[in-house]
Short mmCIF file of C-alpha atoms in Angstrom, two decimals:
data_model
loop_
_atom_site.label_atom_id
_atom_site.label_comp_id
_atom_site.label_asym_id
_atom_site.label_seq_id
_atom_site.Cartn_x
_atom_site.Cartn_y
_atom_site.Cartn_z
CA MET A 1 -28.18 -40.36 -8.79
CA LYS A 2 -30.70 -42.78 -7.34
CA LYS A 3 -32.96 -44.51 -9.82
CA VAL A 4 -36.51 -43.17 -9.61
CA GLN A 5 -39.78 -44.18 -11.21
CA GLU A 6 -42.39 -41.88 -12.63
CA SER A 7 -45.58 -43.56 -11.40
CA PRO A 8 -47.10 -41.97 -8.25
CA LEU A 9 -48.34 -45.42 -7.23
CA GLN A 10 -44.83 -46.79 -6.78
CA PRO A 11 -43.82 -47.20 -3.11
CA ASP A 12 -40.71 -45.05 -3.54
CA VAL A 13 -42.76 -41.86 -4.01
CA LEU A 14 -42.78 -40.14 -0.62
CA LEU A 15 -44.26 -36.72 -1.40
CA GLU A 16 -46.41 -35.57 -4.31
CA LEU A 17 -47.72 -32.08 -4.97
CA ASP A 18 -50.57 -31.63 -7.42
CA SER A 19 -51.21 -28.05 -8.62
CA VAL A 20 -50.36 -26.55 -5.23
CA LYS A 21 -51.19 -22.86 -4.85
CA LYS A 22 -50.52 -20.43 -2.03
CA TYR A 23 -52.02 -16.94 -2.27
CA PHE A 24 -51.76 -14.21 0.35
CA PRO A 25 -54.81 -11.90 0.32
CA ILE A 26 -54.34 -8.14 -0.06
CA LYS A 27 -56.82 -6.35 2.15
CA GLY A 28 -57.73 -2.69 2.08
CA GLY A 29 -60.41 -0.12 2.77
CA VAL A 30 -62.33 0.52 5.94
CA LEU A 31 -63.83 -2.97 5.95
CA LYS A 32 -60.51 -4.64 5.13
CA ARG A 33 -61.96 -6.49 2.20
CA THR A 34 -59.79 -8.63 -0.06
CA GLN A 35 -58.76 -6.55 -3.06
CA GLY A 36 -56.38 -9.00 -4.66
CA ASN A 37 -53.86 -11.73 -3.95
CA VAL A 38 -50.11 -12.13 -3.86
CA LYS A 39 -49.60 -15.33 -5.85
CA ALA A 40 -46.59 -16.68 -3.98
CA VAL A 41 -46.91 -20.25 -5.29
CA GLU A 42 -48.72 -20.91 -8.55
CA SER A 43 -49.78 -24.47 -9.49
CA VAL A 44 -46.64 -26.35 -8.44
CA SER A 45 -46.60 -30.08 -9.14
CA LEU A 46 -43.72 -32.40 -8.26
CA LYS A 47 -42.76 -35.77 -6.86
CA LEU A 48 -40.15 -36.41 -4.20
CA TYR A 49 -38.76 -39.91 -3.87
CA LYS A 50 -37.62 -41.76 -0.78
CA GLY A 51 -33.96 -41.23 -0.04
CA GLU A 52 -33.37 -38.42 -2.56
CA SER A 53 -32.49 -34.75 -2.30
CA LEU A 54 -34.54 -32.37 -4.44
CA GLY A 55 -33.10 -28.88 -4.70
CA VAL A 56 -35.39 -25.86 -5.16
CA VAL A 57 -33.67 -22.77 -6.56
CA GLY A 58 -34.57 -19.32 -7.82
CA GLU A 59 -34.22 -15.63 -7.00
CA SER A 60 -35.40 -14.19 -3.70
CA GLY A 61 -39.17 -13.84 -3.87
CA CYS A 62 -39.70 -16.74 -6.28
CA GLY A 63 -41.78 -18.65 -3.70
CA LYS A 64 -39.39 -21.47 -2.78
CA SER A 65 -39.53 -20.90 1.01
CA THR A 66 -43.30 -20.37 0.91
CA LEU A 67 -43.60 -23.70 -0.92
CA GLY A 68 -41.71 -25.45 1.87
CA ARG A 69 -43.78 -23.84 4.61
CA THR A 70 -47.00 -24.74 2.79
CA ILE A 71 -45.98 -28.39 2.52
CA LEU A 72 -45.43 -28.54 6.28
CA GLY A 73 -48.69 -26.74 7.02
CA LEU A 74 -46.99 -23.65 8.43
CA GLU A 75 -48.93 -21.76 5.75
CA ASP A 76 -52.50 -22.66 4.80
CA LEU A 77 -52.90 -24.22 1.37
CA THR A 78 -54.95 -22.13 -1.06
CA ASP A 79 -55.60 -24.89 -3.59
CA GLY A 80 -54.21 -28.17 -4.82
CA LYS A 81 -53.36 -31.49 -3.21
CA ILE A 82 -50.46 -32.69 -1.07
CA ARG A 83 -49.92 -36.44 -0.77
CA PHE A 84 -47.46 -37.79 1.75
CA ASP A 85 -46.72 -41.50 1.67
CA ASN A 86 -49.79 -42.01 -0.57
CA GLN A 87 -52.17 -40.18 1.78
CA GLU A 88 -53.68 -36.77 1.10
CA ILE A 89 -52.91 -34.52 4.04
CA GLN A 90 -54.17 -31.07 3.03
CA ASP A 91 -57.65 -31.58 4.51
CA LEU A 92 -56.71 -33.55 7.62
CA LYS A 93 -57.82 -32.20 10.98
CA ARG A 94 -55.32 -31.15 13.63
CA LYS A 95 -55.38 -34.49 15.48
CA GLU A 96 -55.08 -36.45 12.25
CA LYS A 97 -52.10 -34.35 11.17
CA LYS A 98 -50.24 -34.93 14.43
CA LYS A 99 -48.73 -38.22 13.28
CA PHE A 100 -47.21 -36.49 10.28
CA VAL A 101 -45.32 -34.10 12.56
CA LYS A 102 -42.95 -36.95 13.32
CA GLU A 103 -42.43 -37.67 9.63
CA MET A 104 -42.00 -34.10 8.31
CA GLN A 105 -39.52 -31.68 9.82
CA MET A 106 -37.71 -28.46 8.89
CA ILE A 107 -34.22 -27.04 9.33
CA PHE A 108 -34.31 -23.24 9.29
CA GLN A 109 -31.76 -20.75 7.99
CA ASP A 110 -31.28 -19.08 11.38
CA PRO A 111 -31.32 -21.66 14.19
CA PHE A 112 -30.62 -18.97 16.79
CA ALA A 113 -33.98 -17.34 16.05
CA SER A 114 -35.78 -20.64 16.67
CA LEU A 115 -34.03 -21.33 19.99
CA ASN A 116 -35.07 -19.79 23.30
CA PRO A 117 -32.03 -17.76 24.46
CA ARG A 118 -33.02 -18.34 28.10
CA GLN A 119 -33.34 -22.11 27.75
CA ARG A 120 -30.49 -24.58 27.86
CA VAL A 121 -30.08 -26.53 24.65
CA GLY A 122 -30.58 -29.88 26.36
CA HIS A 123 -33.94 -28.74 27.74
CA ALA A 124 -35.00 -27.43 24.34
CA LEU A 125 -34.35 -30.81 22.75
CA ASP A 126 -35.94 -32.59 25.71
CA GLU A 127 -39.22 -30.79 24.94
CA VAL A 128 -39.47 -32.67 21.64
CA PHE A 129 -39.55 -36.01 23.45
CA THR A 130 -41.81 -34.66 26.21
CA MET A 131 -44.44 -33.58 23.66
CA HIS A 132 -44.35 -36.62 21.41
CA THR A 133 -43.29 -39.60 23.56
CA ASN A 134 -43.95 -41.16 26.94
CA MET A 135 -40.28 -41.58 27.81
CA PRO A 136 -39.32 -40.99 31.48
CA ALA A 137 -37.00 -38.09 32.28
CA LYS A 138 -33.84 -40.20 32.58
CA GLU A 139 -34.39 -41.83 29.17
CA ARG A 140 -35.17 -38.47 27.60
CA LYS A 141 -31.87 -37.04 28.79
CA GLN A 142 -30.00 -40.04 27.41
CA ALA A 143 -31.83 -39.63 24.11
CA VAL A 144 -30.89 -35.92 23.93
CA ILE A 145 -27.23 -36.67 24.64
CA ALA A 146 -27.31 -39.35 21.93
CA LEU A 147 -28.77 -36.77 19.54
CA LEU A 148 -26.05 -34.25 20.34
CA THR A 149 -23.41 -36.90 19.72
CA GLU A 150 -25.10 -37.90 16.46
CA VAL A 151 -24.68 -34.40 15.05
CA GLY A 152 -21.08 -33.96 16.18
CA LEU A 153 -21.57 -32.23 19.53
CA LYS A 154 -20.73 -33.49 23.02
CA ALA A 155 -22.62 -34.47 26.15
CA GLU A 156 -21.22 -31.41 27.94
CA HIS A 157 -23.16 -29.19 25.52
CA TYR A 158 -26.42 -30.32 27.14
CA ASP A 159 -26.33 -27.55 29.77
CA ARG A 160 -25.16 -24.69 27.56
CA TYR A 161 -27.23 -21.79 26.27
CA PRO A 162 -27.63 -20.98 22.53
CA HIS A 163 -25.34 -17.91 22.70
CA GLU A 164 -22.46 -20.13 23.83
CA PHE A 165 -22.36 -21.93 20.46
CA SER A 166 -20.95 -20.91 17.10
CA GLY A 167 -23.22 -20.59 14.06
CA GLY A 168 -22.23 -24.03 12.80
CA GLN A 169 -22.86 -25.63 16.19
CA ARG A 170 -26.28 -23.97 16.45
CA GLN A 171 -27.17 -25.36 13.03
CA ARG A 172 -26.14 -28.81 14.28
CA ILE A 173 -28.58 -28.29 17.16
CA GLY A 174 -31.27 -27.43 14.61
CA ILE A 175 -30.46 -30.66 12.75
CA ALA A 176 -30.61 -32.62 16.01
CA ARG A 177 -34.08 -31.25 16.70
CA ALA A 178 -35.20 -32.11 13.16
CA ILE A 179 -34.10 -35.77 13.38
CA ALA A 180 -35.20 -36.32 16.99
CA LEU A 181 -38.46 -38.08 16.04
CA ASN A 182 -36.93 -40.17 13.24
CA PRO A 183 -38.63 -38.37 10.33
CA SER A 184 -38.52 -39.55 6.74
CA PHE A 185 -38.72 -36.07 5.17
CA ILE A 186 -36.85 -32.86 6.05
CA ILE A 187 -37.09 -29.45 4.43
CA CYS A 188 -33.78 -27.57 4.54
CA ASP A 189 -34.65 -23.90 4.08
CA GLU A 190 -31.36 -22.15 3.28
CA ALA A 191 -29.86 -24.39 5.96
CA VAL A 192 -26.22 -23.53 5.22
CA SER A 193 -26.44 -20.10 3.58
CA ALA A 194 -25.53 -18.21 6.77
CA LEU A 195 -22.43 -20.32 7.46
CA ASP A 196 -18.80 -19.90 6.44
CA VAL A 197 -17.75 -22.02 3.46
CA SER A 198 -15.68 -24.45 5.54
CA VAL A 199 -18.53 -24.89 8.03
CA GLN A 200 -20.99 -25.33 5.14
CA ALA A 201 -18.98 -28.30 3.94
CA GLN A 202 -19.07 -29.91 7.39
CA VAL A 203 -22.82 -29.44 7.78
CA LEU A 204 -23.53 -30.72 4.25
CA LYS A 205 -21.40 -33.80 4.97
CA LEU A 206 -23.39 -34.36 8.16
CA LEU A 207 -26.70 -34.09 6.26
CA LYS A 208 -25.42 -36.60 3.68
CA THR A 209 -24.34 -39.01 6.40
CA LEU A 210 -27.72 -38.79 8.15
CA GLN A 211 -29.51 -39.29 4.84
CA GLN A 212 -27.63 -42.49 4.11
CA LYS A 213 -28.05 -43.76 7.66
CA TYR A 214 -31.78 -43.07 8.01
CA ASN A 215 -32.92 -43.01 4.34
CA LEU A 216 -34.01 -39.38 4.66
CA SER A 217 -35.56 -37.37 1.84
CA TYR A 218 -34.63 -33.70 1.60
CA LEU A 219 -36.32 -30.74 -0.04
CA PHE A 220 -33.25 -28.51 -0.19
CA ILE A 221 -34.16 -24.84 -0.68
CA SER A 222 -31.19 -22.69 -1.59
CA HIS A 223 -29.98 -19.75 -3.69
CA ASP A 224 -26.44 -21.18 -3.81
CA LEU A 225 -26.26 -23.18 -7.02
CA GLY A 226 -22.80 -24.50 -6.20
CA VAL A 227 -24.12 -26.12 -3.03
CA VAL A 228 -27.17 -27.46 -4.85
CA ARG A 229 -24.98 -29.02 -7.55
CA TYR A 230 -22.95 -30.86 -4.91
CA PHE A 231 -25.78 -31.89 -2.62
CA CYS A 232 -28.89 -32.59 -4.71
CA ASP A 233 -29.98 -35.46 -6.96
CA ARG A 234 -32.56 -33.38 -8.85
CA VAL A 235 -33.21 -29.66 -9.16
CA LEU A 236 -36.45 -27.67 -9.48
CA VAL A 237 -36.14 -24.09 -10.77
CA MET A 238 -38.84 -21.58 -9.75
CA TYR A 239 -39.66 -18.10 -11.02
CA LEU A 240 -42.42 -15.85 -9.64
CA GLY A 241 -44.14 -18.80 -7.95
CA ASN A 242 -44.04 -20.96 -11.09
CA THR A 243 -41.97 -24.04 -11.87
CA VAL A 244 -39.94 -23.41 -15.02
CA GLU A 245 -37.59 -26.41 -15.19
CA MET A 246 -36.81 -29.66 -13.40
CA SER A 247 -34.36 -32.49 -14.05
CA ASP A 248 -31.49 -34.35 -12.43
CA ALA A 249 -28.68 -32.09 -11.30
CA ALA A 250 -26.30 -33.20 -14.05
CA ASN A 251 -28.74 -32.21 -16.81
CA ILE A 252 -29.67 -28.90 -15.22
CA PHE A 253 -26.06 -27.79 -14.94
CA SER A 254 -24.81 -29.19 -18.26
CA SER A 255 -27.84 -28.83 -20.57
CA PRO A 256 -30.38 -26.32 -19.21
CA LEU A 257 -33.46 -25.79 -21.38
CA HIS A 258 -35.12 -22.69 -19.93
CA PRO A 259 -33.62 -19.21 -20.51
CA TYR A 260 -34.10 -18.36 -16.83
CA THR A 261 -32.13 -21.42 -15.75
CA LYS A 262 -29.40 -20.49 -18.22
CA ALA A 263 -29.24 -16.98 -16.74
CA LEU A 264 -28.96 -18.34 -13.19
CA LEU A 265 -26.18 -20.74 -14.14
CA SER A 266 -24.27 -18.06 -16.03
CA ALA A 267 -24.03 -16.05 -12.80
CA ILE A 268 -22.13 -18.78 -10.92
CA PRO A 269 -18.62 -17.45 -10.13
CA ARG A 270 -15.84 -19.23 -12.03
CA PRO A 271 -12.10 -19.34 -11.21
CA ASN A 272 -11.27 -18.64 -14.85
CA MET A 273 -13.49 -15.84 -16.09
CA ASN A 274 -12.47 -16.54 -19.70
CA ALA A 275 -13.87 -20.07 -19.58
CA GLY A 276 -17.38 -21.47 -19.46
CA ARG A 277 -20.68 -19.77 -20.28
CA GLU A 278 -21.01 -16.13 -21.18
CA ARG A 279 -22.79 -14.15 -18.48
CA ILE A 280 -26.47 -13.60 -19.27
CA ARG A 281 -27.64 -10.38 -17.65
CA LEU A 282 -31.37 -10.09 -17.06
CA THR A 283 -32.83 -6.61 -17.34
CA GLY A 284 -35.49 -5.23 -15.02
CA GLU A 285 -36.83 -6.48 -11.72
CA MET A 286 -38.94 -9.53 -10.97
CA PRO A 287 -42.61 -8.57 -11.60
CA ASN A 288 -45.06 -8.04 -8.76
CA PRO A 289 -46.58 -11.43 -7.77
CA ALA A 290 -49.82 -9.59 -7.00
CA ASN A 291 -50.05 -8.65 -10.66
CA PRO A 292 -48.05 -11.21 -12.66
CA PRO A 293 -47.53 -10.79 -16.41
CA SER A 294 -49.82 -12.54 -18.86
CA GLY A 295 -48.61 -15.61 -20.69
CA CYS A 296 -45.15 -16.69 -19.56
CA ALA A 297 -44.29 -15.01 -16.26
CA PHE A 298 -40.68 -14.63 -17.40
CA HIS A 299 -41.35 -12.90 -20.74
CA THR A 300 -40.79 -9.38 -19.37
CA ARG A 301 -37.11 -10.23 -18.71
CA CYS A 302 -36.49 -13.04 -21.17
CA PRO A 303 -33.83 -12.38 -23.86
CA ILE A 304 -35.59 -14.64 -26.41
CA ALA A 305 -39.24 -13.69 -25.73
CA GLN A 306 -41.62 -13.41 -28.66
CA ASP A 307 -45.30 -12.48 -29.07
CA VAL A 308 -46.52 -15.97 -28.19
CA CYS A 309 -44.78 -15.69 -24.81
CA LYS A 310 -46.94 -12.69 -23.92
CA ALA A 311 -50.17 -14.32 -25.07
CA ALA A 312 -49.98 -17.95 -23.91
CA LYS A 313 -48.64 -19.61 -20.78
CA PRO A 314 -46.21 -22.39 -21.78
CA GLU A 315 -47.08 -25.97 -20.88
CA TRP A 316 -45.03 -28.09 -18.49
CA ILE A 317 -43.53 -30.56 -20.96
CA GLU A 318 -41.11 -33.47 -20.62
CA HIS A 319 -38.60 -32.61 -23.36
CA LYS A 320 -36.24 -35.47 -22.51
CA LYS A 321 -36.64 -38.37 -20.11
CA GLY A 322 -37.04 -36.82 -16.68
CA HIS A 323 -36.23 -33.32 -17.96
CA PHE A 324 -39.22 -30.96 -17.77
CA ALA A 325 -39.48 -27.30 -18.76
CA ALA A 326 -42.17 -24.69 -19.29
CA CYS A 327 -41.01 -22.62 -22.25
CA HIS A 328 -42.26 -22.11 -25.81
CA PHE A 329 -38.67 -22.13 -27.06
CA ALA A 330 -36.96 -24.55 -24.66
CA GLY A 331 -33.59 -25.80 -25.79
#
């Protein structure tokens, strides 16, 4: 794992979130007035360092994808602050934000949905340079071919349509589009979850190679803990929009502190079912984010919950160096 420093003033801090919230209003009645909010992201604070991969994990509906979209501005921020390269960006106007488009990109789960089926792949990538550079047409084509080669495709793929590629090749096209403007930060939103295992390994290796070559920082959103363990330097665990634990990957997988993290890890398939952790089965469904439980959001499903968990929200505490958790009974 890369050595990181805790101070937000250090130059190696690329992205910092301070109490970031994203609520979706619930409207009803004849006048469509706001009657409540879906609290998709609740007071998330974190630091992402240059050149590292931070994994974000949790059940479906925990808010991890919404967090990524809010960072990029694809969803409006409800409250909190987002600092990128020591500059607050949440209140910047459209023109001021334009320069950050080059620095912050996203790789989506389904690249086919983000590609125009009637447009050749080369032309789709060419649009990136047309919108953000003054390169002449000949140079743009050369740049696109270089991009395709960079991600393991060939020059002949320039004139093909999206349906002529396999899922792994389409994801490589999505990666090519993400790195086209030489960004420093990329959000991978379930970037390999739709791929076969063998193809996953190839794409992850490509992402690692690009990271080392261009000093990229990744926010790697995934539900696959095995992939996260292999790929990420640190891991952030989310539940119902809240952060419940964060540490380097080795600590999370060997010495988890939060009961929710322990339950997630116990569900990882093992070759020998008689070895390793005993499976922790959570009862009930994840609560409604429009009406979250009082106190600790996890107490309704937690196997060790006590009265204090219902009454008071646990603080985000550093229990060991670099190992944070929000639990009254962490350990």
